[in-house]
Coordinates of C-alpha atoms in Angstrom, one line a residue:
M907 CA 185.4 140.6 181.3
I908 CA 188.8 139.8 179.7
I909 CA 188.5 142.6 177.2
A910 CA 187.5 145.1 179.9
V911 CA 190.4 144.3 182.2
P912 CA 192.8 147.3 181.9
G913 CA 195.8 146.2 180.0
A914 CA 197.9 147.0 177.0
G915 CA 195.1 146.1 174.6
S916 CA 192.4 148.1 176.2
A917 CA 191.4 151.7 176.4
G918 CA 191.9 152.1 180.1
P919 CA 195.2 152.6 182.0
A920 CA 197.4 149.5 182.2
T921 CA 197.6 147.8 185.6
G922 CA 199.6 144.7 186.4
S923 CA 202.3 143.0 184.3
A924 CA 201.8 141.5 180.9
G925 CA 202.3 138.0 182.3
E926 CA 199.5 138.6 184.8
H927 CA 197.1 139.7 182.0
L928 CA 198.1 136.7 179.8
T929 CA 197.6 134.3 182.6
V930 CA 194.1 135.7 183.3
F931 CA 193.3 135.5 179.6
A932 CA 194.5 131.8 179.4
I933 CA 192.3 130.9 182.3
G934 CA 189.4 132.7 180.6
C935 CA 190.0 130.6 177.4
V936 CA 190.0 127.4 179.4
W937 CA 186.8 128.5 181.2
A938 CA 185.1 129.3 177.9
A939 CA 186.0 125.9 176.5
L940 CA 184.4 124.2 179.4
V941 CA 181.3 126.3 179.1
M942 CA 181.0 125.5 175.4
L943 CA 181.5 121.8 176.0
M944 CA 178.9 121.5 178.8
P945 CA 176.2 120.2 176.4
V946 CA 178.8 117.6 175.3
F947 CA 179.5 116.3 178.8
G948 CA 176.0 116.4 180.0
G949 CA 173.9 116.0 176.9
R950 CA 170.7 117.8 176.2
Y951 CA 168.3 118.0 179.1
Q952 CA 165.8 115.2 179.4
A953 CA 164.1 113.2 182.1
A954 CA 166.5 110.6 183.6
T955 CA 165.7 107.0 182.8
T956 CA 167.2 103.7 183.9
A957 CA 168.6 103.2 180.5
Q958 CA 170.6 106.4 180.6
A959 CA 172.2 105.6 184.0
G960 CA 174.9 103.4 182.5
D961 CA 175.9 106.0 179.9
R962 CA 177.2 108.5 182.5
G963 CA 180.8 108.7 183.6
F964 CA 184.3 109.6 182.6
R965 CA 185.0 106.8 180.1
P966 CA 181.9 107.5 177.8
T967 CA 182.9 111.2 177.7
L968 CA 186.5 110.3 176.6
A969 CA 185.0 108.0 174.0
W970 CA 182.9 110.8 172.6
L971 CA 185.9 113.3 172.5
R972 CA 188.1 110.8 170.7
P973 CA 186.8 111.4 167.2
P974 CA 187.4 114.9 165.9
T975 CA 183.8 116.0 166.0
P976 CA 182.9 119.5 164.7
K977 CA 182.0 120.8 168.1
V978 CA 185.3 119.9 169.7
R979 CA 187.3 121.2 166.8
F980 CA 185.5 124.5 166.8
A981 CA 186.0 125.0 170.5
V982 CA 189.7 124.2 170.2
R983 CA 190.2 126.5 167.2
L984 CA 188.5 129.4 168.9
C985 CA 190.5 129.1 172.1
V986 CA 193.8 128.7 170.3
C987 CA 193.0 131.7 168.0
F988 CA 192.1 133.9 171.0
L989 CA 195.3 132.9 172.9
I990 CA 197.6 133.6 169.9
A991 CA 195.9 136.9 168.9
Y992 CA 195.8 138.3 172.4
T993 CA 199.3 137.2 173.4
A994 CA 200.9 138.6 170.2
M995 CA 199.0 141.9 170.2
D996 CA 199.3 142.5 173.9
L997 CA 203.1 141.9 173.8
L998 CA 203.4 144.2 170.8
N999 CA 201.3 146.8 172.6
V1000 CA 199.0 147.2 169.6
P1001 CA 196.2 149.7 170.2
H1002 CA 192.7 148.3 170.5
A1003 CA 194.0 144.7 170.5
S1004 CA 190.6 143.4 171.6
W1005 CA 189.2 144.3 168.2
A1006 CA 191.2 141.4 166.7
L1007 CA 189.4 139.1 169.1
V1008 CA 186.1 140.4 167.8
G1009 CA 187.3 139.7 164.3
I1010 CA 187.9 136.1 165.2
L1011 CA 184.7 135.7 167.1
T1012 CA 182.5 137.1 164.3
T1013 CA 184.1 135.2 161.4
L1014 CA 185.3 131.8 162.6
R1015 CA 182.9 129.1 161.7
P1016 CA 183.3 125.3 161.6
A1017 CA 183.6 125.1 157.8
W1018 CA 186.0 126.8 155.5
G1019 CA 183.3 128.0 153.1
D1020 CA 181.2 129.5 155.9
T1021 CA 184.3 131.3 157.3
V1022 CA 185.4 132.8 154.0
S1023 CA 181.8 134.0 153.3
R1024 CA 181.7 135.7 156.7
I1025 CA 185.1 137.3 156.3
V1026 CA 184.3 138.8 152.9
K1027 CA 180.9 140.2 154.1
R1028 CA 182.2 141.5 157.4
L1029 CA 185.4 143.2 156.1
V1030 CA 183.6 144.8 153.2
G1031 CA 180.7 145.9 155.4
M1032 CA 183.1 147.1 158.1
A1033 CA 185.2 149.2 155.6
V1034 CA 182.0 151.0 154.6
G1035 CA 180.9 151.2 158.2
C1036 CA 184.2 152.8 159.3
V1037 CA 183.9 155.4 156.5
L1038 CA 180.4 156.2 157.8
A1039 CA 181.7 156.2 161.4
G1040 CA 184.6 158.6 160.5
A1041 CA 182.1 161.0 158.9
L1042 CA 179.8 160.8 161.9
L1043 CA 182.7 161.4 164.3
L1044 CA 183.7 164.6 162.5
A1045 CA 180.1 165.7 162.2
T1046 CA 179.3 165.2 165.8
R1047 CA 182.5 166.7 167.3
G1048 CA 181.3 169.1 169.9
A1049 CA 177.7 168.3 169.3
P1050 CA 175.4 167.7 172.3
E1051 CA 175.4 164.2 173.7
A1052 CA 171.7 163.8 173.0
V1053 CA 172.4 164.2 169.3
V1054 CA 175.2 161.5 169.4
F1055 CA 173.0 159.2 171.4
A1056 CA 170.1 159.6 168.9
I1057 CA 172.5 158.7 166.1
I1058 CA 173.6 155.6 168.0
V1059 CA 170.0 154.5 168.6
V1060 CA 169.2 154.9 164.9
C1061 CA 172.3 153.0 163.7
G1062 CA 171.7 150.3 166.3
A1063 CA 168.1 149.9 165.3
L1064 CA 169.1 149.5 161.6
A1065 CA 172.0 147.0 162.4
R1066 CA 170.0 144.1 163.8
P1067 CA 167.4 143.8 161.0
M1068 CA 170.1 144.2 158.4
R1069 CA 172.0 141.3 159.9
G1070 CA 169.0 139.0 159.3
F1071 CA 168.7 140.2 155.7
N1072 CA 172.4 139.9 154.9
Y1073 CA 175.4 139.7 157.3
G1074 CA 177.4 142.1 155.1
Y1075 CA 175.1 144.9 156.1
W1076 CA 175.4 144.3 159.8
P1077 CA 178.9 145.9 160.3
I1078 CA 177.9 148.9 158.2
F1079 CA 175.7 150.2 161.0
A1080 CA 177.2 148.3 164.0
S1081 CA 180.7 149.9 163.5
P1082 CA 179.4 153.5 164.0
V1083 CA 177.5 152.4 167.1
L1084 CA 180.7 151.0 168.7
L1085 CA 183.0 153.8 167.7
L1086 CA 180.6 156.6 168.7
M1087 CA 180.1 154.9 172.1
I1088 CA 183.8 154.6 172.7
E1089 CA 184.4 158.2 171.6
Q1090 CA 182.3 159.4 174.6
G1091 CA 185.1 158.4 177.0
T1092 CA 188.2 158.4 174.7
A1093 CA 188.8 160.7 171.8
L1094 CA 189.2 158.7 168.5
G1095 CA 190.9 159.9 165.4
P1096 CA 191.2 158.6 161.8
A1097 CA 193.9 156.2 162.8
D1098 CA 191.7 154.5 165.4
V1099 CA 188.9 154.1 162.8
A1100 CA 191.4 152.5 160.4
L1101 CA 192.6 150.2 163.2
R1102 CA 189.1 148.9 163.5
V1103 CA 189.3 147.4 160.0
V1104 CA 192.9 146.4 160.3
N1105 CA 192.6 144.6 163.6
N1106 CA 189.4 142.8 162.6
A1107 CA 191.2 141.7 159.4
L1108 CA 194.1 140.3 161.4
G1109 CA 191.6 138.3 163.5
A1110 CA 189.8 137.1 160.4
A1111 CA 193.1 136.0 158.8
L1112 CA 193.9 134.0 161.9
A1113 CA 190.4 132.4 161.8
L1114 CA 191.1 131.3 158.2
A1115 CA 194.5 129.8 159.2
A1116 CA 192.8 128.0 162.1
I1117 CA 190.3 126.3 159.7
F1118 CA 193.1 125.2 157.5
L1119 CA 195.8 124.2 160.1
I1120 CA 194.1 123.3 163.4
W1121 CA 192.4 119.9 163.3
P1122 CA 191.2 120.3 159.7
S1123 CA 188.3 118.2 158.3
R1124 CA 188.2 118.4 154.6
A1125 CA 184.8 116.6 154.3
D1126 CA 183.0 118.8 156.9
S1127 CA 184.3 121.9 155.2
R1128 CA 182.6 120.8 151.9
I1129 CA 179.2 120.0 153.4
T1130 CA 177.7 123.5 153.4
G1131 CA 179.0 124.1 150.0
A1132 CA 177.4 120.9 148.7
L1133 CA 174.1 121.9 150.3
T1134 CA 174.2 125.3 148.7
E1135 CA 175.1 123.7 145.3
V1136 CA 172.1 121.4 145.6
L1137 CA 169.7 124.2 146.4
R1138 CA 170.9 126.5 143.7
A1139 CA 171.0 123.9 141.0
H1140 CA 167.4 122.7 141.8
A1141 CA 166.2 126.3 142.0
T1142 CA 167.5 126.9 138.5
L1143 CA 165.8 123.7 137.4
F1144 CA 162.4 124.8 138.8
A1145 CA 162.8 128.3 137.3
A1146 CA 163.7 126.8 133.8
S1147 CA 160.8 124.3 133.9
A1148 CA 158.4 127.1 134.7
G1149 CA 159.2 128.8 131.4
P1150 CA 157.6 128.3 128.0
G1151 CA 158.0 125.1 126.1
T1152 CA 158.2 121.5 127.4
P1153 CA 160.3 120.9 130.5
S1154 CA 162.6 118.5 128.6
A1155 CA 163.5 121.3 126.1
A1156 CA 164.0 124.0 128.6
T1157 CA 166.0 122.3 131.4
G1158 CA 168.9 120.5 129.7
G1159 CA 171.8 122.3 131.4
A1160 CA 169.9 122.9 134.6
L1161 CA 169.1 119.1 134.9
E1162 CA 172.8 118.3 134.4
R1163 CA 173.8 120.7 137.2
A1164 CA 171.2 119.3 139.5
L1165 CA 172.4 115.7 138.9
A1166 CA 176.0 116.8 139.5
S1167 CA 175.1 118.4 142.8
Q1168 CA 173.3 115.3 143.9
R1169 CA 176.4 113.2 143.1
H1170 CA 178.5 115.6 145.2
V1171 CA 176.2 114.9 148.2
E1172 CA 176.4 111.1 147.5
S1173 CA 180.2 111.4 147.4
L1174 CA 180.3 113.2 150.8
A1175 CA 178.0 110.6 152.4
G1176 CA 180.2 107.8 151.2
H1177 CA 183.4 109.6 152.4
L1178 CA 182.0 110.1 155.9
G1179 CA 180.2 106.7 156.1
D1180 CA 183.0 104.8 157.8
R1181 CA 184.0 107.5 160.3
P1182 CA 183.0 107.5 163.9
G1183 CA 180.6 110.1 165.1
R1184 CA 179.3 110.9 161.6
S1185 CA 176.2 108.7 161.5
A1186 CA 173.8 111.5 162.1
I1187 CA 175.4 113.7 159.4
V1188 CA 175.4 110.8 156.9
R1189 CA 171.7 110.1 157.5
E1190 CA 170.9 113.7 156.8
L1191 CA 173.0 113.7 153.6
L1192 CA 171.2 110.5 152.5
R1193 CA 167.9 112.1 153.2
I1194 CA 168.8 115.2 151.1
H1195 CA 170.1 112.9 148.3
H1196 CA 166.8 111.0 148.3
M1197 CA 164.7 114.2 148.2
S1198 CA 166.7 115.5 145.3
D1199 CA 165.2 112.8 143.2
Q1200 CA 161.7 113.9 144.2
L1201 CA 162.5 117.5 143.5
R1202 CA 163.6 116.7 140.0
E1203 CA 160.6 114.5 139.4
R1204 CA 158.3 117.4 140.4
A1205 CA 160.2 119.9 138.3
L1206 CA 160.0 117.7 135.2
E1207 CA 156.3 117.0 135.4
P1208 CA 154.3 118.4 132.5
L1209 CA 152.8 121.8 133.2
G1210 CA 149.1 121.5 134.0
D1211 CA 147.9 125.1 134.2
P1212 CA 149.2 128.6 134.7
A1213 CA 149.1 128.1 138.5
D1214 CA 151.8 125.3 138.1
E1215 CA 154.2 127.9 136.6
K1216 CA 153.6 130.2 139.5
R1217 CA 154.2 127.4 142.1
R1218 CA 157.4 126.4 140.4
R1219 CA 158.7 130.0 140.5
V1220 CA 157.8 130.2 144.2
I1221 CA 159.7 126.9 144.8
A1222 CA 162.7 128.3 142.9
H1223 CA 162.7 131.4 145.0
R1224 CA 162.5 129.4 148.2
L1225 CA 165.4 127.2 147.3
S1226 CA 167.5 130.1 146.2
A1227 CA 166.7 132.1 149.3
H1228 CA 167.7 129.2 151.5
A1229 CA 171.0 128.8 149.6
D1230 CA 171.6 132.5 150.4
H1231 CA 170.8 131.9 154.1
L1232 CA 173.3 129.0 154.3
E1233 CA 176.1 131.1 152.8
S1234 CA 175.4 133.9 155.2
G1235 CA 175.6 131.5 158.2
E1236 CA 172.7 133.2 159.9
P1237 CA 170.7 130.7 162.0
K1238 CA 166.9 130.3 161.4
T1239 CA 164.3 128.8 163.6
V1240 CA 165.3 125.1 163.6
S1241 CA 166.1 124.1 167.2
G1242 CA 168.0 121.1 168.4
P1243 CA 171.3 120.8 166.5
Q1244 CA 174.0 122.8 168.3
N1245 CA 176.7 122.5 165.5
E1246 CA 176.4 124.7 162.4
I1247 CA 176.9 121.8 160.0
E1248 CA 174.2 119.7 161.8
R1249 CA 171.9 122.8 161.8
S1250 CA 172.5 123.5 158.1
L1251 CA 171.6 119.9 157.3
A1252 CA 168.5 119.9 159.5
E1253 CA 167.3 123.2 158.0
T1254 CA 167.9 122.1 154.5
S1255 CA 166.1 118.8 155.1
A1256 CA 163.2 120.7 156.7
V1257 CA 162.9 122.9 153.6
L1258 CA 163.0 120.0 151.2
I1259 CA 160.5 117.9 153.1
D1260 CA 158.1 120.9 153.1
I1261 CA 158.6 121.3 149.3
T1262 CA 158.4 117.6 148.4
G1263 CA 155.7 116.8 150.9
D1264 CA 157.5 113.6 151.9
A1265 CA 157.1 113.1 155.6
E1266 CA 159.0 109.8 155.4
G1267 CA 162.1 111.4 154.0
P1268 CA 164.3 110.7 157.0
R1269 CA 163.7 107.0 156.8
A1270 CA 164.1 106.6 153.1
T1271 CA 167.5 105.5 151.7
P1272 CA 168.3 105.8 148.0
R1273 CA 169.3 102.5 146.4
S1274 CA 172.3 104.2 144.6
V1275 CA 174.1 104.9 147.9

């Protein structure tokens, strides 16, 4: 609604003063923050019990908000970025100012590593997509609307599956869809296509600044990177142990990397252990730390038959594929955790439990932590 309101940053004719538009936008940001925090205030839906009755009220909510939890930090960063970007670009009368907001919305993530990965993939993909869009705009100039709509349908059909495969491919096909649709009502030129990349880049840069400057959490920003490191190191270990020769001779360097990745997880768990609101994250980190021991034991077992080699290569592929998934930031099927860091931990734990076959993983605590 805010993007569609005719103003300096939209395609339609401007109505009202800049102050009125900024006031409406500020109200929209506050409303969005309240909507995003509804699960925080009310909790997940479940049948009411007598034990829960005492937990309701204003004071418990304030107690929950006091520690800088990832959910609250993410909501604050998003709203601050939107206000800054929209205010600056609306006052400067930058064409297509709302595209900067899209750049923020599609790249800002709770952790630094996730945000950087999204920005690189989105901007590279968008640059390619805008070149394709420019070519399509020239090719379809004066063409029947049915032809343009057919191209939009084809690009749209390709965009969504590509997003699940790799986020970098999503803007390649999504950008032509948007630009061709806008062109139906307002003529676009090469400068508009270039602004698509530039404005998104400005929004992405603001998203990076928000991660670093607004309520930063250095430990949280390292969690996804640590999980990716664990998965890749153990994938390399399984791949090496599936090769010819004894496991001990083939896996020296891979084993060292796997141990180093586990120590990184242990360090994060210790760093977060005394912070309020981090107990669930610490438990997941301890679970992954414990299952890393089991992964290495399984990878270093003597090979029994050719089927063992195949199984180890399959495990290596699964671990590597999940590491790619974590870097892309694309959610899978694990339900429950609403925060990306919590979801990444839950997904990684689920993958490792499935591989190790240890159903008691969540309750096991390694003696070294």
